[in-house]
Amino acid sequence: MTRKRVLVAVSEEEERAGIQAELVSDFFDPENVEVVVHHNFTDNPEGATVGQVAAVRRAEERLDEEGFDVSLCETSGKSSSTAILDAAADRDADLICIFARRRSPTGKVLFGSVAQDVILSSSRPILIAPQAGFGNG
């Protein structure tokens, strides 16, 4: 059986990254899936690396504890949705895991929605982490 690759796109929110890692570990077998944790730097004046982002470390640690092969990926200078889609293509991901927060229709129009852009623009399956956390209501 060919191993699958899941791209877990995390923001700087540690709690959200933990929820995404939990979801991936609950749904997938580490023997059959490798995980790429991705972070896009929209503004990075200090020149931080992906491994310095607390949310990335949280997701990586959780997935590593569950036995997944985990690698890290970073992008910068792109919109978040473009960065996620490009990283998925570059890493040949079979699935993208994103976090979607609740927004009103007006909020989506005014501020856009990364999750909505990824969902509508990707040819890959999308796994959306729930706001309250998987299994927590």
CSV table of C-alpha atoms in Angstrom, one decimal:
chain,number,residue,atom,x,y,z
A,1,MET,CA,0.0,0.0,0.0
A,2,THR,CA,1.3,3.4,-1.0
A,3,ARG,CA,1.7,5.9,1.9
A,4,LYS,CA,-0.4,9.0,1.7
A,5,ARG,CA,0.7,12.5,2.5
A,6,VAL,CA,-1.4,15.0,4.5
A,7,LEU,CA,-0.5,18.7,4.5
A,8,VAL,CA,-1.6,20.3,7.8
A,9,ALA,CA,-1.7,24.0,7.3
A,10,VAL,CA,-1.4,25.8,10.6
A,11,SER,CA,-1.6,29.5,11.5
A,12,GLU,CA,0.1,30.9,14.6
A,13,GLU,CA,-2.8,29.7,16.9
A,14,GLU,CA,-1.4,26.9,19.1
A,15,GLU,CA,-4.8,25.7,20.1
A,16,ARG,CA,-6.0,25.4,16.5
A,17,ALA,CA,-2.8,23.5,15.5
A,18,GLY,CA,-3.4,21.1,18.4
A,19,ILE,CA,-7.0,20.5,17.2
A,20,GLN,CA,-5.7,19.8,13.7
A,21,ALA,CA,-3.1,17.4,14.9
A,22,GLU,CA,-5.7,15.6,17.0
A,23,LEU,CA,-8.0,15.3,14.1
A,24,VAL,CA,-5.3,13.8,11.8
A,25,SER,CA,-4.2,11.4,14.5
A,26,ASP,CA,-7.8,10.3,15.1
A,27,PHE,CA,-8.5,9.6,11.5
A,28,PHE,CA,-5.3,8.3,10.0
A,29,ASP,CA,-2.9,5.4,10.7
A,30,PRO,CA,0.7,6.5,11.2
A,31,GLU,CA,1.8,3.4,9.3
A,32,ASN,CA,0.1,4.6,6.2
A,33,VAL,CA,0.3,8.4,6.3
A,34,GLU,CA,3.1,10.9,6.5
A,35,VAL,CA,2.4,14.5,7.6
A,36,VAL,CA,3.7,17.8,6.4
A,37,VAL,CA,3.1,20.6,8.8
A,38,HIS,CA,3.0,23.9,6.8
A,39,HIS,CA,3.1,27.5,8.0
A,40,ASN,CA,2.9,30.6,5.8
A,41,PHE,CA,4.7,33.7,7.0
A,42,THR,CA,2.6,36.7,5.9
A,43,ASP,CA,4.9,39.0,7.8
A,44,ASN,CA,8.3,37.9,9.1
A,45,PRO,CA,10.6,40.8,9.8
A,46,GLU,CA,12.6,38.8,12.3
A,47,GLY,CA,13.4,36.1,9.8
A,48,ALA,CA,11.9,33.3,11.9
A,49,THR,CA,11.9,29.8,10.6
A,50,VAL,CA,9.0,27.3,10.6
A,51,GLY,CA,10.4,25.4,13.6
A,52,GLN,CA,10.3,28.5,15.7
A,53,VAL,CA,6.5,28.9,15.4
A,54,ALA,CA,4.9,27.6,18.6
A,55,ALA,CA,1.8,26.3,16.7
A,56,VAL,CA,4.0,24.3,14.3
A,57,ARG,CA,5.9,22.8,17.2
A,58,ARG,CA,2.7,21.9,19.0
A,59,ALA,CA,1.3,20.1,15.9
A,60,GLU,CA,4.7,18.4,15.2
A,61,GLU,CA,5.0,17.2,18.8
A,62,ARG,CA,1.5,15.8,18.9
A,63,LEU,CA,1.8,14.0,15.6
A,64,ASP,CA,5.3,12.7,16.4
A,65,GLU,CA,3.9,11.3,19.8
A,66,GLU,CA,1.3,9.4,17.8
A,67,GLY,CA,4.0,7.9,15.6
A,68,PHE,CA,3.6,9.9,12.4
A,69,ASP,CA,6.6,10.7,10.2
A,70,VAL,CA,6.5,14.5,10.3
A,71,SER,CA,8.3,17.1,8.2
A,72,LEU,CA,8.0,20.9,8.2
A,73,CYS,CA,7.3,23.3,5.3
A,74,GLU,CA,7.2,27.1,5.2
A,75,THR,CA,6.3,29.7,2.7
A,76,SER,CA,6.3,33.4,2.7
A,77,GLY,CA,5.3,36.4,0.6
A,78,LYS,CA,2.1,34.8,-0.6
A,79,SER,CA,-1.6,35.0,0.4
A,80,SER,CA,-2.4,32.2,2.9
A,81,SER,CA,-4.7,30.3,0.5
A,82,THR,CA,-2.2,30.5,-2.3
A,83,ALA,CA,0.6,29.4,0.0
A,84,ILE,CA,-1.4,26.4,1.2
A,85,LEU,CA,-2.3,25.3,-2.3
A,86,ASP,CA,1.2,25.7,-3.6
A,87,ALA,CA,2.7,23.8,-0.6
A,88,ALA,CA,0.2,21.0,-1.2
A,89,ALA,CA,1.2,20.8,-4.9
A,90,ASP,CA,4.9,21.1,-4.2
A,91,ARG,CA,4.7,18.2,-1.6
A,92,ASP,CA,2.2,16.2,-3.7
A,93,ALA,CA,-0.2,16.1,-0.8
A,94,ASP,CA,-3.1,13.7,-1.0
A,95,LEU,CA,-5.2,15.7,1.4
A,96,ILE,CA,-5.1,19.2,3.0
A,97,CYS,CA,-6.1,19.7,6.7
A,98,ILE,CA,-7.1,23.3,7.5
A,99,PHE,CA,-8.9,25.0,10.4
A,100,ALA,CA,-12.0,27.0,9.6
A,101,ARG,CA,-13.3,29.5,12.1
A,102,ARG,CA,-16.8,30.6,12.1
A,103,ARG,CA,-17.5,33.9,10.3
A,104,SER,CA,-20.7,35.6,9.3
A,105,PRO,CA,-21.4,36.0,5.6
A,106,THR,CA,-20.6,39.7,5.9
A,107,GLY,CA,-17.3,38.9,7.6
A,108,LYS,CA,-16.4,36.6,4.7
A,109,VAL,CA,-17.2,39.3,2.2
A,110,LEU,CA,-15.2,42.0,4.1
A,111,PHE,CA,-12.2,39.9,5.2
A,112,GLY,CA,-12.3,36.9,2.9
A,113,SER,CA,-11.9,33.3,4.1
A,114,VAL,CA,-8.7,31.3,3.6
A,115,ALA,CA,-10.6,28.1,4.2
A,116,GLN,CA,-13.2,29.0,1.6
A,117,ASP,CA,-10.6,29.9,-0.9
A,118,VAL,CA,-8.7,26.6,-0.3
A,119,ILE,CA,-11.9,24.6,-0.5
A,120,LEU,CA,-13.1,26.2,-3.7
A,121,SER,CA,-9.7,26.2,-5.4
A,122,SER,CA,-8.2,22.8,-4.6
A,123,SER,CA,-8.5,19.6,-6.5
A,124,ARG,CA,-7.4,17.8,-3.4
A,125,PRO,CA,-9.7,16.6,-0.6
A,126,ILE,CA,-9.9,19.0,2.3
A,127,LEU,CA,-10.3,18.0,6.0
A,128,ILE,CA,-11.6,20.8,8.0
A,129,ALA,CA,-10.8,20.9,11.7
A,130,PRO,CA,-13.9,21.9,13.8
A,131,GLN,CA,-13.7,25.0,15.9
A,132,ALA,CA,-14.6,23.3,19.2
A,133,GLY,CA,-12.1,20.4,18.7
A,134,PHE,CA,-12.8,16.9,17.5
A,135,GLY,CA,-14.7,14.9,20.1
A,136,ASN,CA,-15.0,17.9,22.4
A,137,GLY,CA,-18.4,19.1,21.3
